[in-house]
Short mmCIF file of C-alpha atoms in Angstrom, two decimals:
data_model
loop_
_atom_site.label_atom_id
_atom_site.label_comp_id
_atom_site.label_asym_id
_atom_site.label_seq_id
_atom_site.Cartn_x
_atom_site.Cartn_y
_atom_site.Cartn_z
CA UNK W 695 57.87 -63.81 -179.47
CA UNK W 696 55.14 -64.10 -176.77
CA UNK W 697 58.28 -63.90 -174.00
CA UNK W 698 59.52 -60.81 -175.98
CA UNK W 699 55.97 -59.65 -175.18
CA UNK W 700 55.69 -60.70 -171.15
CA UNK W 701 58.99 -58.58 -170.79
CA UNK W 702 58.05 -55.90 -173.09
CA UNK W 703 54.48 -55.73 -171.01
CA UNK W 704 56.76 -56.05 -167.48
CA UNK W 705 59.18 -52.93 -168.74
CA UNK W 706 55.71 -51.07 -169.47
CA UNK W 707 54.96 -50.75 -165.63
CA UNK W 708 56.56 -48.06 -163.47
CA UNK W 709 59.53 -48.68 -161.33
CA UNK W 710 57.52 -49.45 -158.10
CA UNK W 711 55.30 -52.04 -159.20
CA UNK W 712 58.07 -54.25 -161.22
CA UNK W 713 60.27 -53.90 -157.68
CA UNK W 714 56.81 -55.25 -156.57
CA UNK W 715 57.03 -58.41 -158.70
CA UNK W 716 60.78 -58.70 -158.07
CA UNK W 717 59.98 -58.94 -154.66
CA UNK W 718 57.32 -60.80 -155.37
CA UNK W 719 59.49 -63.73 -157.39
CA UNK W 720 62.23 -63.82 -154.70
CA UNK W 721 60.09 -64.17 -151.60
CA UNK W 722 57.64 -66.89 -153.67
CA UNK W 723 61.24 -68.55 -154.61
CA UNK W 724 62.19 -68.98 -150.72
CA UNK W 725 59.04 -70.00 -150.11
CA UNK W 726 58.72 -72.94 -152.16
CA UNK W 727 62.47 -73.65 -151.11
CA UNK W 728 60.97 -73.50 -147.60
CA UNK W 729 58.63 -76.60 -148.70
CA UNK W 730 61.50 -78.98 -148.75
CA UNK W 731 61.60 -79.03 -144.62
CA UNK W 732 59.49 -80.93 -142.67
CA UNK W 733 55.83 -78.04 -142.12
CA UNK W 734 57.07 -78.80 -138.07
CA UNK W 735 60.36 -77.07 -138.62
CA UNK W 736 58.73 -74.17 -140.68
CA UNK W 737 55.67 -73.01 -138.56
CA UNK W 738 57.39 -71.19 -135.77
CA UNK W 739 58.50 -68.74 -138.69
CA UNK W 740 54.81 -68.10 -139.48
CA UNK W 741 53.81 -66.58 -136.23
CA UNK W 742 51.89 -67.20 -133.17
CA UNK W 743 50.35 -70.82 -133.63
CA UNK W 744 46.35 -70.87 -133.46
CA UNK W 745 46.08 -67.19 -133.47
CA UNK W 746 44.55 -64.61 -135.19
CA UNK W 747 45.03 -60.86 -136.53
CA UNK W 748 42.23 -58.29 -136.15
CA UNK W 749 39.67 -57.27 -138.62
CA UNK W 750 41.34 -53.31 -138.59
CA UNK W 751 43.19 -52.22 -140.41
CA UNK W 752 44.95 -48.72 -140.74
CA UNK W 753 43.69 -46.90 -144.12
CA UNK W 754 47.34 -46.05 -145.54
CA UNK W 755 47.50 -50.27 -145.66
CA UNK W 756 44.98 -50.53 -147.82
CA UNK W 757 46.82 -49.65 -150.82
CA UNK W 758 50.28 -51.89 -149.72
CA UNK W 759 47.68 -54.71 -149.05
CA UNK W 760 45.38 -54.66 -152.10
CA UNK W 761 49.60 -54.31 -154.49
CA UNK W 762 51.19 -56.84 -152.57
CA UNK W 763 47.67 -59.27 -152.78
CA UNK W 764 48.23 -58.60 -156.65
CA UNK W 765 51.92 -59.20 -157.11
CA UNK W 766 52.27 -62.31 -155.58
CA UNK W 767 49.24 -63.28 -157.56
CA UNK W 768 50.48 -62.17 -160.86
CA UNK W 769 53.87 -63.62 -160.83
CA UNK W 770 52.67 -66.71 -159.10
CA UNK W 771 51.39 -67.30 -162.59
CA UNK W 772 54.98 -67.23 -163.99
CA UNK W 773 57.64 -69.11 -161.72
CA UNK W 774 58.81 -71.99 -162.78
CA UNK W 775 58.45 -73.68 -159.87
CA UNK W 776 55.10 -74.58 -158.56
CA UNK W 777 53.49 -71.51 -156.54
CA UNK W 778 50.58 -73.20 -155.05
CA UNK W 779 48.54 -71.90 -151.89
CA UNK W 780 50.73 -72.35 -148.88
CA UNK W 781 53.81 -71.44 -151.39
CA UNK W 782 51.75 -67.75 -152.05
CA UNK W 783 50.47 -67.33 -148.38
CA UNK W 784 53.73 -67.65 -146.96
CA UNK W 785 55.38 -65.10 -149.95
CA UNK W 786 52.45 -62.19 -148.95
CA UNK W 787 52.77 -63.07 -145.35
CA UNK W 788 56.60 -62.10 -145.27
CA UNK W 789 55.84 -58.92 -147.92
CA UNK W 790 53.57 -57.95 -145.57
CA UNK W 791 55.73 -58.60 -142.38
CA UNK W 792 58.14 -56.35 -143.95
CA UNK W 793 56.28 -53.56 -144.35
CA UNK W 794 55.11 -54.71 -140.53
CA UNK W 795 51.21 -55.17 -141.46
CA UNK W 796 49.77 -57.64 -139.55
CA UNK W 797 48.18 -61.37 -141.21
CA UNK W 798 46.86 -64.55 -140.35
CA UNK W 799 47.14 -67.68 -142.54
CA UNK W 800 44.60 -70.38 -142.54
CA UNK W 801 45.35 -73.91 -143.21
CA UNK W 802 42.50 -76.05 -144.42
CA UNK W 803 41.24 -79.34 -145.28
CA UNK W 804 38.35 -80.86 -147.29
CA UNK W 805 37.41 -83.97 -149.33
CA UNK W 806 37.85 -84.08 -152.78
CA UNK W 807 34.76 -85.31 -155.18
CA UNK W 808 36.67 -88.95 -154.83
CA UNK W 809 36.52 -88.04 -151.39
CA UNK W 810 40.11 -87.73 -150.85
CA UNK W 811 41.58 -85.53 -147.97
CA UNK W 812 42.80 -82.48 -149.68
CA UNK W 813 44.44 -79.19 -148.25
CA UNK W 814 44.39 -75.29 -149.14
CA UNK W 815 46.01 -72.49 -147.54
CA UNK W 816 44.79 -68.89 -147.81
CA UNK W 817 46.47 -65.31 -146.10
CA UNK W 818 44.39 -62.83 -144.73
CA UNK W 819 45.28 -59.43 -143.33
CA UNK W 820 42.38 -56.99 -141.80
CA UNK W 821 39.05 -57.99 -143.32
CA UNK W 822 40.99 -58.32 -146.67
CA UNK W 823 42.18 -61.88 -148.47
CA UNK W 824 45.50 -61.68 -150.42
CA UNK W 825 45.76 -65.11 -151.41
CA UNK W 826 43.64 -68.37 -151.99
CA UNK W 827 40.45 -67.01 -150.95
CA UNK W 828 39.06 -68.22 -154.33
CA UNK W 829 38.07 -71.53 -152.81
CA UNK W 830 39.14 -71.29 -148.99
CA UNK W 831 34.95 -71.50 -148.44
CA UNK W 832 35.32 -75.11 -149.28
CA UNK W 833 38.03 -75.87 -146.16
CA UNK W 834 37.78 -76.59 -142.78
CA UNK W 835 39.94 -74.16 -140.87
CA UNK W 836 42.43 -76.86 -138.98
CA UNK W 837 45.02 -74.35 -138.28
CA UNK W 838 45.82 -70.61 -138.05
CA UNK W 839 49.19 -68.37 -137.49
CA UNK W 840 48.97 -65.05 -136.69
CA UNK W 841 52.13 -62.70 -137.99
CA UNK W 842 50.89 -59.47 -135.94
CA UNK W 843 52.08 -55.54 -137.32
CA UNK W 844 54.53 -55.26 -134.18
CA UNK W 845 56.17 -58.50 -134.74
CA UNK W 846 60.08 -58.07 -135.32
CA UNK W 847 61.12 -59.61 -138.31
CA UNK W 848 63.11 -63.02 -137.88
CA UNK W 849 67.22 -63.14 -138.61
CA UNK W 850 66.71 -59.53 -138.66
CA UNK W 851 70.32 -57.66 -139.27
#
């Protein structure tokens, strides 16, 4: 019954916004596929190594920023797979990429209350946070890639 009532709620939407979470699942999906390389053999796909995107943004982005922020946070919530922080920044980082809006994501580290080393990874684009910014206060920036709006997509056909 309550999966009768997820899809039921998911049919409710318009068109645009389930292509959204579709989008959404698939790119969280390669993502968390992505995981199983060594991070040294992923990061050149993120962007420009210890760089960041500017604060401006264009208003029209606004919109595409603040639905994409929301979709990969929504369905994050429903993979079966885990779709922790670095799995969600790098699924709104290549949404966004697409659409060719600029981002930066942030890697961080901080202690635990055990005081364990413990890392978090958030995505920002403009002055606006898509994902992890929940707790990213909490985290040492140790690390930064920069995806900028001009950059041409990667394996593009």
């Amino acid at each position: 019954m309550n999966r009768l009532r997820k899809i039921r709620l998911l049919l409710s939407y318009d068109h645009r916004t389930v292509l959204l979470f579709a989008e959404a699942f698939l790119f969280l999906g390669w993502a968390r596929m992505l995981l199983v390389f060594p991070f040294a053999k992923i990061a050149p796909s993120l962007g420009s190594k210890t760089a960041e995107t500017s604060n401006e943004l264009q208003p029209q982005e606004v919109r595409i920023i603040k639905s994409i922020s929301s979709a990969v946070n929504i369905v994050s919530r429903h993979t079966v797979w885990d779709s922790k922080c670095l799995v969600r920044a790098i699924a709104g980082m290549k949404m966004l990429q697409r659409r060719h809006i600029g981002s930066t994501l942030y890697l961080g580290t901080a202690r635990d209350g055990s005081g364990r080393l413990i890392a978090h990874a958030w995505l920002r684009s403009g002055p606006l946070y898509i994902t992890g910014d929940d707790v990213m206060r909490k985290f040492a920036v140790v690390e930064t890639f920069a995806q900028s709006a001009g950059m041409p997509r990667r394996n593009a056909q």
